[in-house]
XYZ file of C-alpha atoms in Angstrom:
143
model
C -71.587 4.556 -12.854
C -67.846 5.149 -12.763
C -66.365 7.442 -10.993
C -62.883 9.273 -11.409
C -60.354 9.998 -8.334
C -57.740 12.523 -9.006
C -54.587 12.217 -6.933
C -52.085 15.016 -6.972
C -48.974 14.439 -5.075
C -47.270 17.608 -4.069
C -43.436 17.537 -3.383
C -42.145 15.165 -5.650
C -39.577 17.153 -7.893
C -37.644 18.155 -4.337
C -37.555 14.201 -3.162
C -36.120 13.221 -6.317
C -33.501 16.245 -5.738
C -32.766 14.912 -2.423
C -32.207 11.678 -3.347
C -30.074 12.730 -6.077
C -27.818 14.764 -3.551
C -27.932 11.647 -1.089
C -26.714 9.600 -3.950
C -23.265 12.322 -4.386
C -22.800 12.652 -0.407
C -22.403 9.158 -0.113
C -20.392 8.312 -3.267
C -17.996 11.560 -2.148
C -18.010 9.468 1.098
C -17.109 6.469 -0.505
C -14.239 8.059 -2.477
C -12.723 9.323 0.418
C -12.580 6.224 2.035
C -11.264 4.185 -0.902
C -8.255 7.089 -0.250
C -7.281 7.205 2.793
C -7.411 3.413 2.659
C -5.185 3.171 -0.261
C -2.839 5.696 1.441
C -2.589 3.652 4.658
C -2.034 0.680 2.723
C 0.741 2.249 0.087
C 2.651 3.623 3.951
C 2.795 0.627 5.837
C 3.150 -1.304 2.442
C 6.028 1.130 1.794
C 7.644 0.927 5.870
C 7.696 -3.161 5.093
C 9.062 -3.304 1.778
C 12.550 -5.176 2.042
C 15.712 -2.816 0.436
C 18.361 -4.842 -0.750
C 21.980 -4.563 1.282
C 23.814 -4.342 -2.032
C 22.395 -4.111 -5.312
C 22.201 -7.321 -7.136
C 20.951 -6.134 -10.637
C 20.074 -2.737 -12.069
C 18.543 -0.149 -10.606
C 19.149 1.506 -7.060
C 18.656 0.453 -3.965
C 15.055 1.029 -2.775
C 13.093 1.008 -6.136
C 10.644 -1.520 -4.689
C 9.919 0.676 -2.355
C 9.366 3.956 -3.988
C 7.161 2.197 -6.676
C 4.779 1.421 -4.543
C 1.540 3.587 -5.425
C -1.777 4.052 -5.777
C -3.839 3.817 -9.099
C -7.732 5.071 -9.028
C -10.655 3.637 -11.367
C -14.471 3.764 -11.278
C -14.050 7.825 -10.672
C -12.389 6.622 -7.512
C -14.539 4.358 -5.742
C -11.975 1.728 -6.542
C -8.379 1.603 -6.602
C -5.414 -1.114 -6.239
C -1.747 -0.112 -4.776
C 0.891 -2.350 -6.431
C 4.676 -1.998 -7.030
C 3.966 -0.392 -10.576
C 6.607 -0.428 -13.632
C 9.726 -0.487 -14.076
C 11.213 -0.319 -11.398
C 8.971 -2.720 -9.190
C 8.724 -5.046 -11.930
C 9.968 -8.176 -9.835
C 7.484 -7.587 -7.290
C 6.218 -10.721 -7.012
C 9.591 -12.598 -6.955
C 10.454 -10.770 -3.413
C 6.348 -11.398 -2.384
C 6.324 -15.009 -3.262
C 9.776 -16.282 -3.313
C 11.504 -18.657 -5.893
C 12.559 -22.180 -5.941
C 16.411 -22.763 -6.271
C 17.560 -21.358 -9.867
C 20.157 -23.058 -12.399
C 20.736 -21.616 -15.784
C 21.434 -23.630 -18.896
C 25.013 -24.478 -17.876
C 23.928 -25.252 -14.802
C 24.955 -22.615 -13.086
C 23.459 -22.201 -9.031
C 21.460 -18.829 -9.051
C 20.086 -20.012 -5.321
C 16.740 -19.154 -4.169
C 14.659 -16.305 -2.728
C 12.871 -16.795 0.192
C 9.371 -15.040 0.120
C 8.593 -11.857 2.068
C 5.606 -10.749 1.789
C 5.251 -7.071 2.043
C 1.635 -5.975 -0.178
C -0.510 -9.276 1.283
C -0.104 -8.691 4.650
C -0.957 -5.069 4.434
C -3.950 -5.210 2.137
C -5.712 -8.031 4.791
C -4.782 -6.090 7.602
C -6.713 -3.215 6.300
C -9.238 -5.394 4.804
C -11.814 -5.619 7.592
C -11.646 -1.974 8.717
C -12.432 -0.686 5.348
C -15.287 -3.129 5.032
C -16.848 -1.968 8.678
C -16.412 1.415 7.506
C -18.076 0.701 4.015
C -20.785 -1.040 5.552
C -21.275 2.206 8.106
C -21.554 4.494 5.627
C -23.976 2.256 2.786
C -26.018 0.379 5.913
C -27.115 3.438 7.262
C -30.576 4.665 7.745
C -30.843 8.352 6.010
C -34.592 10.755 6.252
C -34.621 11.960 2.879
């Protein structure tokens, strides 16, 4: 004697659509955080960027500082903010400093003492974006 239950479930092609739109809303979320975040980070990055009194190579004074941008990946839920090419290509001599330079002849080319302008900047906004991150994934959502 066997005997056969039939289940039907009503209502699951709109739950999967909901889900599916809960999915976007929080990714468009996401994406707007990983923005504004960046574009705090490039401004103060920007305000703290040291400009040379006299220029010392080529280029003009303040190309450090204007070369400091954003670049998106992952459809924007990821993005890093960097001195980009060419003209912040010695970045990380003014964010790390250099020991005391000769040349061949032996020539004194002195030293650069660091100052760090990206580091500090990227940790101070480090633990807001992560509360904020956490807020919006952490969240319990009715669906």
């Amino acid at each position: 004697m066997s005997r056969t239950i039939d289940v039907n479930v009503e209502g699951t092609e709109a739950t999967v659509q909901a889900i599916k739109l809960f999915d976007m809303e929080t990714r468009k979320q996401l994406i707007d955080l990983v923005k504004e975040t960046a574009g705090n980070i490039r401004k103060s990055a920007r305000a703290r960027a040291p400009i040379a009194k006299t220029p010392v190579s080529k280029g003009a004074r303040g190309d450090l500082k204007r070369s400091i941008r954003a670049k998106y990946f992952d459809g924007g839920l990821s993005a890093t903010v960097v001195p980009r090419k060419p003209k912040g290509s010695h970045r990380h001599l003014v964010e790390y400093g250099t020991a005391s330079r000769r040349t061949k002849s032996g020539a004194n080319r002195g030293r650069m003492p660091k100052m760090p302008f990206m580091g500090p900047e990227e940790h101070a906004q480090d633990s807001v974006y992560n509360a904020k991150v956490k807020g919006l994934v952490d969240r319990d959502k009715t669906v």
